[in-house]
Amino acid sequence: AQKITQTQPGMFVQEKEAVTLDCTYDTSDPSYGLFWYKQPSSGEMIFLIYQGSYDQQNATEGRYSLNFQKARKSANLVISASQLGDSAMYFCAMREAASGGSYIPTFGRGTSLIVHP
Amino acid sequence: DGGITQSPKYLFRKEGQNVTLSCEQNLNHDAMYWYRQDPGQGLRLIYYSQIVNDFQKGDIAEGYSVSREKKESFPLTVTSAQKNPTAFYLCASSMSFRASGIQYFGAGTRLSVL
């Protein structure tokens, strides 16, 4: 079973509108972390936002916010006021504990976002 | 400027050849990672290292090898045993395994088979 599921292979949004990218996760570790990364066509992965499993409030970073619904195991990324430069692949990722005290990162398959002018 | 440098940007491998991808970081991070990215499959973990002189296999370690002799360097060797090496390879680092785990990535190496 996939640990990170991104069900939207592609999304389109009009410039200046808000868009939500979906992410669900599966873990039995009570202390996990959730991340969103952006990958432009250049290939480099850029960290956007982080949510810890014990954080009470949804994380926000500028135009990015993470809609964290713990009971539903959902961590959707909301981008407000979309810009043309937001066109990219977006990956949801999770950090959970592995054996030996290490933490293993797992990535979803990504969602391609295209922003139309 | 602090960051992660991967080289080369493009690499071509001949049949039966081993090739080494370089990854250097000047962020003073303890943990480093290697990922493979194929179209439509996201990132898959090849190897990771929590500290110098230690590394662990990820999900797809077969056909790859790594070393971690210095904190700032984590080279990846794609051996001849890796029969399908064509992919985009990304190196990352994070402060430590026990911190939040935010990863910082290099620009990647695109490997193709001749």
PDB file of C-alpha atoms in Angstrom:
ATOM      1  CA  ALA A   1       0.000   0.000   0.000  1.00  0.00           C
ATOM      2  CA  GLN A   2       1.202   3.490  -0.782  1.00  0.00           C
ATOM      3  CA  LYS A   3       2.172   5.590   2.206  1.00  0.00           C
ATOM      4  CA  ILE A   4       1.569   8.877   0.374  1.00  0.00           C
ATOM      5  CA  THR A   5      -1.265   9.210  -2.144  1.00  0.00           C
ATOM      6  CA  GLN A   6      -1.702  12.139  -4.489  1.00  0.00           C
ATOM      7  CA  THR A   7      -4.803  11.432  -6.547  1.00  0.00           C
ATOM      8  CA  GLN A   8      -4.581  14.401  -8.938  1.00  0.00           C
ATOM      9  CA  PRO A   9      -2.034  13.775 -11.718  1.00  0.00           C
ATOM     10  CA  GLY A  10      -2.742  17.226 -13.181  1.00  0.00           C
ATOM     11  CA  MET A  11      -4.487  20.414 -12.099  1.00  0.00           C
ATOM     12  CA  PHE A  12      -5.269  23.655 -13.906  1.00  0.00           C
ATOM     13  CA  VAL A  13      -5.969  27.015 -12.268  1.00  0.00           C
ATOM     14  CA  GLN A  14      -6.530  30.551 -13.460  1.00  0.00           C
ATOM     15  CA  GLU A  15      -3.971  33.133 -12.417  1.00  0.00           C
ATOM     16  CA  LYS A  16      -4.889  34.876  -9.108  1.00  0.00           C
ATOM     17  CA  GLU A  17      -7.262  32.086  -8.069  1.00  0.00           C
ATOM     18  CA  ALA A  18      -6.686  29.642  -5.194  1.00  0.00           C
ATOM     19  CA  VAL A  19      -6.000  25.943  -5.771  1.00  0.00           C
ATOM     20  CA  THR A  20      -5.936  22.889  -3.474  1.00  0.00           C
ATOM     21  CA  LEU A  21      -3.626  19.939  -4.099  1.00  0.00           C
ATOM     22  CA  ASP A  22      -4.671  16.748  -2.338  1.00  0.00           C
ATOM     23  CA  CYS A  23      -2.511  14.449  -0.246  1.00  0.00           C
ATOM     24  CA  THR A  24      -3.444  11.531   1.997  1.00  0.00           C
ATOM     25  CA  TYR A  25      -0.991   9.497   4.026  1.00  0.00           C
ATOM     26  CA  ASP A  26      -0.765   6.277   5.966  1.00  0.00           C
ATOM     27  CA  THR A  27       1.427   5.675   8.997  1.00  0.00           C
ATOM     28  CA  SER A  28       1.312   4.046  12.414  1.00  0.00           C
ATOM     29  CA  ASP A  29       4.069   6.281  13.788  1.00  0.00           C
ATOM     30  CA  PRO A  30       2.523   8.841  16.198  1.00  0.00           C
ATOM     31  CA  SER A  31       5.381  11.278  15.624  1.00  0.00           C
ATOM     32  CA  TYR A  32       5.552  11.978  11.908  1.00  0.00           C
ATOM     33  CA  GLY A  33       6.160  14.986   9.694  1.00  0.00           C
ATOM     34  CA  LEU A  34       4.491  16.077   6.481  1.00  0.00           C
ATOM     35  CA  PHE A  35       6.096  18.195   3.754  1.00  0.00           C
ATOM     36  CA  TRP A  36       5.294  19.760   0.429  1.00  0.00           C
ATOM     37  CA  TYR A  37       7.954  20.353  -2.217  1.00  0.00           C
ATOM     38  CA  LYS A  38       7.800  22.133  -5.560  1.00  0.00           C
ATOM     39  CA  GLN A  39       9.737  20.900  -8.601  1.00  0.00           C
ATOM     40  CA  PRO A  40       9.929  23.371 -11.515  1.00  0.00           C
ATOM     41  CA  SER A  41      10.908  22.173 -14.977  1.00  0.00           C
ATOM     42  CA  SER A  42      14.575  22.775 -14.055  1.00  0.00           C
ATOM     43  CA  GLY A  43      14.373  19.699 -11.789  1.00  0.00           C
ATOM     44  CA  GLU A  44      15.487  21.067  -8.427  1.00  0.00           C
ATOM     45  CA  MET A  45      13.157  20.279  -5.512  1.00  0.00           C
ATOM     46  CA  ILE A  46      12.196  23.289  -3.387  1.00  0.00           C
ATOM     47  CA  PHE A  47      10.828  22.948   0.155  1.00  0.00           C
ATOM     48  CA  LEU A  48       7.530  24.794   0.639  1.00  0.00           C
ATOM     49  CA  ILE A  49       5.922  23.927   3.962  1.00  0.00           C
ATOM     50  CA  TYR A  50       6.114  21.526   6.927  1.00  0.00           C
ATOM     51  CA  GLN A  51       3.522  20.174   9.389  1.00  0.00           C
ATOM     52  CA  GLY A  52       4.392  18.095  12.446  1.00  0.00           C
ATOM     53  CA  SER A  53       1.918  15.481  13.635  1.00  0.00           C
ATOM     54  CA  TYR A  54       1.592  17.182  17.025  1.00  0.00           C
ATOM     55  CA  ASP A  55       1.143  20.699  15.638  1.00  0.00           C
ATOM     56  CA  GLN A  56      -2.288  22.001  16.631  1.00  0.00           C
ATOM     57  CA  GLN A  57      -2.501  24.713  14.004  1.00  0.00           C
ATOM     58  CA  ASN A  58      -2.268  24.417  10.240  1.00  0.00           C
ATOM     59  CA  ALA A  59       1.103  25.497   8.883  1.00  0.00           C
ATOM     60  CA  THR A  60       1.311  28.601   6.706  1.00  0.00           C
ATOM     61  CA  GLU A  61       4.171  30.069   4.665  1.00  0.00           C
ATOM     62  CA  GLY A  62       3.225  33.142   2.671  1.00  0.00           C
ATOM     63  CA  ARG A  63       0.771  32.073  -0.044  1.00  0.00           C
ATOM     64  CA  TYR A  64       1.072  28.412   0.971  1.00  0.00           C
ATOM     65  CA  SER A  65      -0.999  26.779   3.699  1.00  0.00           C
ATOM     66  CA  LEU A  66      -1.365  23.165   4.697  1.00  0.00           C
ATOM     67  CA  ASN A  67      -4.886  21.965   5.508  1.00  0.00           C
ATOM     68  CA  PHE A  68      -4.057  19.284   8.089  1.00  0.00           C
ATOM     69  CA  GLN A  69      -6.907  16.916   8.981  1.00  0.00           C
ATOM     70  CA  LYS A  70      -5.291  14.358  11.250  1.00  0.00           C
ATOM     71  CA  ALA A  71      -8.278  12.052  11.733  1.00  0.00           C
ATOM     72  CA  ARG A  72      -8.717  11.785   7.969  1.00  0.00           C
ATOM     73  CA  LYS A  73      -4.932  11.479   7.415  1.00  0.00           C
ATOM     74  CA  SER A  74      -5.102  14.328   4.973  1.00  0.00           C
ATOM     75  CA  ALA A  75      -2.531  17.088   4.339  1.00  0.00           C
ATOM     76  CA  ASN A  76      -3.720  19.191   1.422  1.00  0.00           C
ATOM     77  CA  LEU A  77      -1.671  22.119   0.093  1.00  0.00           C
ATOM     78  CA  VAL A  78      -3.561  25.338  -0.586  1.00  0.00           C
ATOM     79  CA  ILE A  79      -1.949  27.947  -2.838  1.00  0.00           C
ATOM     80  CA  SER A  80      -3.696  31.293  -2.694  1.00  0.00           C
ATOM     81  CA  ALA A  81      -3.555  33.908  -5.462  1.00  0.00           C
ATOM     82  CA  SER A  82      -1.843  31.615  -8.009  1.00  0.00           C
ATOM     83  CA  GLN A  83       0.951  33.055 -10.121  1.00  0.00           C
ATOM     84  CA  LEU A  84       2.336  31.908 -13.471  1.00  0.00           C
ATOM     85  CA  GLY A  85       5.548  30.924 -11.687  1.00  0.00           C
ATOM     86  CA  ASP A  86       3.608  28.406  -9.599  1.00  0.00           C
ATOM     87  CA  SER A  87       3.383  26.103 -12.635  1.00  0.00           C
ATOM     88  CA  ALA A  88       5.391  23.038 -11.568  1.00  0.00           C
ATOM     89  CA  MET A  89       5.184  19.533 -10.116  1.00  0.00           C
ATOM     90  CA  TYR A  90       4.198  19.407  -6.450  1.00  0.00           C
ATOM     91  CA  PHE A  91       5.149  16.523  -4.183  1.00  0.00           C
ATOM     92  CA  CYS A  92       3.742  15.590  -0.809  1.00  0.00           C
ATOM     93  CA  ALA A  93       6.173  13.756   1.483  1.00  0.00           C
ATOM     94  CA  MET A  94       6.172  12.176   4.918  1.00  0.00           C
ATOM     95  CA  ARG A  95       8.863  11.453   7.476  1.00  0.00           C
ATOM     96  CA  GLU A  96       8.238   8.541   9.820  1.00  0.00           C
ATOM     97  CA  ALA A  97      10.340   6.505  12.213  1.00  0.00           C
ATOM     98  CA  ALA A  98      12.142   3.424  10.947  1.00  0.00           C
ATOM     99  CA  SER A  99      14.062   0.744  12.812  1.00  0.00           C
ATOM    100  CA  GLY A 100      17.272   1.769  14.533  1.00  0.00           C
ATOM    101  CA  GLY A 101      16.098   5.274  15.404  1.00  0.00           C
ATOM    102  CA  SER A 102      16.317   6.679  11.903  1.00  0.00           C
ATOM    103  CA  TYR A 103      13.611   8.518  10.013  1.00  0.00           C
ATOM    104  CA  ILE A 104      12.673   7.523   6.500  1.00  0.00           C
ATOM    105  CA  PRO A 105      11.254  10.025   4.013  1.00  0.00           C
ATOM    106  CA  THR A 106       8.590   8.879   1.522  1.00  0.00           C
ATOM    107  CA  PHE A 107       7.322  10.878  -1.444  1.00  0.00           C
ATOM    108  CA  GLY A 108       4.054  10.767  -3.360  1.00  0.00           C
ATOM    109  CA  ARG A 109       3.926  10.587  -7.163  1.00  0.00           C
ATOM    110  CA  GLY A 110       3.257  14.288  -7.534  1.00  0.00           C
ATOM    111  CA  THR A 111       0.656  16.611  -9.046  1.00  0.00           C
ATOM    112  CA  SER A 112       1.373  18.749 -12.094  1.00  0.00           C
ATOM    113  CA  LEU A 113      -0.041  22.262 -11.677  1.00  0.00           C
ATOM    114  CA  ILE A 114      -0.505  24.572 -14.642  1.00  0.00           C
ATOM    115  CA  VAL A 115      -1.457  28.193 -14.036  1.00  0.00           C
ATOM    116  CA  HIS A 116      -3.249  29.886 -16.939  1.00  0.00           C
ATOM    117  CA  PRO A 117      -2.993  33.652 -17.517  1.00  0.00           C
TER     118      PRO A 117
ATOM    119  CA  ASP B   1      26.104  30.699  -0.679  1.00  0.00           C
ATOM    120  CA  GLY B   2      25.264  27.496   1.169  1.00  0.00           C
ATOM    121  CA  GLY B   3      23.782  24.671  -0.764  1.00  0.00           C
ATOM    122  CA  ILE B   4      24.136  21.305  -2.440  1.00  0.00           C
ATOM    123  CA  THR B   5      26.150  20.828  -5.596  1.00  0.00           C
ATOM    124  CA  GLN B   6      25.598  17.838  -7.857  1.00  0.00           C
ATOM    125  CA  SER B   7      27.823  17.045 -10.786  1.00  0.00           C
ATOM    126  CA  PRO B   8      27.773  16.386 -13.608  1.00  0.00           C
ATOM    127  CA  LYS B   9      24.429  17.714 -14.799  1.00  0.00           C
ATOM    128  CA  TYR B  10      24.293  15.101 -17.583  1.00  0.00           C
ATOM    129  CA  LEU B  11      26.028  11.727 -17.635  1.00  0.00           C
ATOM    130  CA  PHE B  12      26.167   8.922 -20.153  1.00  0.00           C
ATOM    131  CA  ARG B  13      26.975   5.339 -19.267  1.00  0.00           C
ATOM    132  CA  LYS B  14      28.216   2.607 -21.570  1.00  0.00           C
ATOM    133  CA  GLU B  15      27.239  -1.032 -21.170  1.00  0.00           C
ATOM    134  CA  GLY B  16      29.105  -2.667 -18.250  1.00  0.00           C
ATOM    135  CA  GLN B  17      30.517   0.590 -16.976  1.00  0.00           C
ATOM    136  CA  ASN B  18      30.399   1.958 -13.431  1.00  0.00           C
ATOM    137  CA  VAL B  19      29.743   5.682 -13.119  1.00  0.00           C
ATOM    138  CA  THR B  20      29.929   7.956 -10.081  1.00  0.00           C
ATOM    139  CA  LEU B  21      27.648  10.893  -9.348  1.00  0.00           C
ATOM    140  CA  SER B  22      29.023  13.586  -7.096  1.00  0.00           C
ATOM    141  CA  CYS B  23      27.140  15.322  -4.277  1.00  0.00           C
ATOM    142  CA  GLU B  24      28.731  17.980  -2.067  1.00  0.00           C
ATOM    143  CA  GLN B  25      27.042  20.136   0.599  1.00  0.00           C
ATOM    144  CA  ASN B  26      28.323  23.105   2.593  1.00  0.00           C
ATOM    145  CA  LEU B  27      25.282  23.374   4.885  1.00  0.00           C
ATOM    146  CA  ASN B  28      26.993  21.445   7.717  1.00  0.00           C
ATOM    147  CA  HIS B  29      24.141  18.927   7.605  1.00  0.00           C
ATOM    148  CA  ASP B  30      24.565  15.513   9.203  1.00  0.00           C
ATOM    149  CA  ALA B  31      22.127  13.568   7.005  1.00  0.00           C
ATOM    150  CA  MET B  32      22.362  13.020   3.250  1.00  0.00           C
ATOM    151  CA  TYR B  33      20.192  11.127   0.792  1.00  0.00           C
ATOM    152  CA  TRP B  34      20.128   9.836  -2.773  1.00  0.00           C
ATOM    153  CA  TYR B  35      16.895   9.557  -4.737  1.00  0.00           C
ATOM    154  CA  ARG B  36      16.002   8.239  -8.145  1.00  0.00           C
ATOM    155  CA  GLN B  37      13.175   9.880 -10.099  1.00  0.00           C
ATOM    156  CA  ASP B  38      11.438   8.176 -13.023  1.00  0.00           C
ATOM    157  CA  PRO B  39       8.533   9.760 -14.904  1.00  0.00           C
ATOM    158  CA  GLY B  40       5.260   9.346 -13.022  1.00  0.00           C
ATOM    159  CA  GLN B  41       6.837   7.628 -10.017  1.00  0.00           C
ATOM    160  CA  GLY B  42       7.916  10.420  -7.736  1.00  0.00           C
ATOM    161  CA  LEU B  43      11.146  10.040  -5.765  1.00  0.00           C
ATOM    162  CA  ARG B  44      12.443   6.687  -4.586  1.00  0.00           C
ATOM    163  CA  LEU B  45      15.091   6.445  -1.891  1.00  0.00           C
ATOM    164  CA  ILE B  46      18.309   4.670  -2.904  1.00  0.00           C
ATOM    165  CA  TYR B  47      20.615   5.221   0.090  1.00  0.00           C
ATOM    166  CA  TYR B  48      20.790   7.544   3.057  1.00  0.00           C
ATOM    167  CA  SER B  49      23.426   8.469   5.607  1.00  0.00           C
ATOM    168  CA  GLN B  50      22.801   9.820   9.083  1.00  0.00           C
ATOM    169  CA  ILE B  51      26.424  10.500   9.932  1.00  0.00           C
ATOM    170  CA  VAL B  52      29.936  10.190   8.539  1.00  0.00           C
ATOM    171  CA  ASN B  53      31.080   6.595   7.885  1.00  0.00           C
ATOM    172  CA  ASP B  54      27.541   5.274   8.164  1.00  0.00           C
ATOM    173  CA  PHE B  55      24.883   4.669   5.523  1.00  0.00           C
ATOM    174  CA  GLN B  56      21.743   2.605   5.084  1.00  0.00           C
ATOM    175  CA  LYS B  57      19.951   1.070   2.120  1.00  0.00           C
ATOM    176  CA  GLY B  58      16.739   2.642   0.946  1.00  0.00           C
ATOM    177  CA  ASP B  59      13.966   1.057  -1.085  1.00  0.00           C
ATOM    178  CA  ILE B  60      15.930   0.498  -4.310  1.00  0.00           C
ATOM    179  CA  ALA B  61      19.598   0.053  -3.327  1.00  0.00           C
ATOM    180  CA  GLU B  62      20.367  -2.880  -5.631  1.00  0.00           C
ATOM    181  CA  GLY B  63      22.907  -1.948  -8.300  1.00  0.00           C
ATOM    182  CA  TYR B  64      24.080   1.155  -6.434  1.00  0.00           C
ATOM    183  CA  SER B  65      26.805   1.870  -3.889  1.00  0.00           C
ATOM    184  CA  VAL B  66      27.728   4.891  -1.754  1.00  0.00           C
ATOM    185  CA  SER B  67      30.400   6.104   0.644  1.00  0.00           C
ATOM    186  CA  ARG B  68      30.396   8.782   3.336  1.00  0.00           C
ATOM    187  CA  GLU B  69      34.012   9.469   4.243  1.00  0.00           C
ATOM    188  CA  LYS B  70      33.487  13.195   4.764  1.00  0.00           C
ATOM    189  CA  LYS B  71      30.522  15.065   6.220  1.00  0.00           C
ATOM    190  CA  GLU B  72      30.146  17.234   3.136  1.00  0.00           C
ATOM    191  CA  SER B  73      30.370  14.510   0.491  1.00  0.00           C
ATOM    192  CA  PHE B  74      28.091  11.578  -0.421  1.00  0.00           C
ATOM    193  CA  PRO B  75      28.974  10.148  -3.867  1.00  0.00           C
ATOM    194  CA  LEU B  76      26.741   7.579  -5.558  1.00  0.00           C
ATOM    195  CA  THR B  77      28.142   4.885  -7.851  1.00  0.00           C
ATOM    196  CA  VAL B  78      25.816   3.317 -10.381  1.00  0.00           C
ATOM    197  CA  THR B  79      27.308  -0.107 -11.007  1.00  0.00           C
ATOM    198  CA  SER B  80      27.031  -2.362 -14.033  1.00  0.00           C
ATOM    199  CA  ALA B  81      24.599  -4.484 -11.985  1.00  0.00           C
ATOM    200  CA  GLN B  82      21.996  -1.736 -12.334  1.00  0.00           C
ATOM    201  CA  LYS B  83      20.356  -2.820 -15.585  1.00  0.00           C
ATOM    202  CA  ASN B  84      18.034   0.150 -15.996  1.00  0.00           C
ATOM    203  CA  PRO B  85      19.979   3.195 -14.798  1.00  0.00           C
ATOM    204  CA  THR B  86      18.376   5.822 -17.038  1.00  0.00           C
ATOM    205  CA  ALA B  87      16.738   8.297 -14.631  1.00  0.00           C
ATOM    206  CA  PHE B  88      17.058  11.636 -12.894  1.00  0.00           C
ATOM    207  CA  TYR B  89      19.100  11.417  -9.691  1.00  0.00           C
ATOM    208  CA  LEU B  90      18.647  13.852  -6.835  1.00  0.00           C
ATOM    209  CA  CYS B  91      20.856  14.309  -3.795  1.00  0.00           C
ATOM    210  CA  ALA B  92      19.509  15.937  -0.625  1.00  0.00           C
ATOM    211  CA  SER B  93      20.622  16.802   2.869  1.00  0.00           C
ATOM    212  CA  SER B  94      18.921  17.614   6.149  1.00  0.00           C
ATOM    213  CA  MET B  95      20.199  18.990   9.421  1.00  0.00           C
ATOM    214  CA  SER B  96      19.810  15.676  11.206  1.00  0.00           C
ATOM    215  CA  PHE B  97      17.463  12.744  11.272  1.00  0.00           C
ATOM    216  CA  ARG B  98      15.977  13.931  14.550  1.00  0.00           C
ATOM    217  CA  ALA B  99      15.254  17.492  13.442  1.00  0.00           C
ATOM    218  CA  SER B 100      12.124  18.356  11.470  1.00  0.00           C
ATOM    219  CA  GLY B 101      13.612  16.579   8.497  1.00  0.00           C
ATOM    220  CA  ILE B 102      13.315  19.399   5.962  1.00  0.00           C
ATOM    221  CA  GLN B 103      15.451  18.347   3.021  1.00  0.00           C
ATOM    222  CA  TYR B 104      17.455  20.600   0.736  1.00  0.00           C
ATOM    223  CA  PHE B 105      18.110  19.318  -2.762  1.00  0.00           C
ATOM    224  CA  GLY B 106      20.732  19.664  -5.437  1.00  0.00           C
ATOM    225  CA  ALA B 107      19.912  20.431  -9.070  1.00  0.00           C
ATOM    226  CA  GLY B 108      20.115  16.779 -10.072  1.00  0.00           C
ATOM    227  CA  THR B 109      22.044  14.582 -12.507  1.00  0.00           C
ATOM    228  CA  ARG B 110      20.365  13.112 -15.565  1.00  0.00           C
ATOM    229  CA  LEU B 111      21.874   9.709 -16.396  1.00  0.00           C
ATOM    230  CA  SER B 112      21.368   8.030 -19.752  1.00  0.00           C
ATOM    231  CA  VAL B 113      22.640   4.780 -21.242  1.00  0.00           C
ATOM    232  CA  LEU B 114      24.537   4.864 -24.540  1.00  0.00           C
TER     233      LEU B 114
END
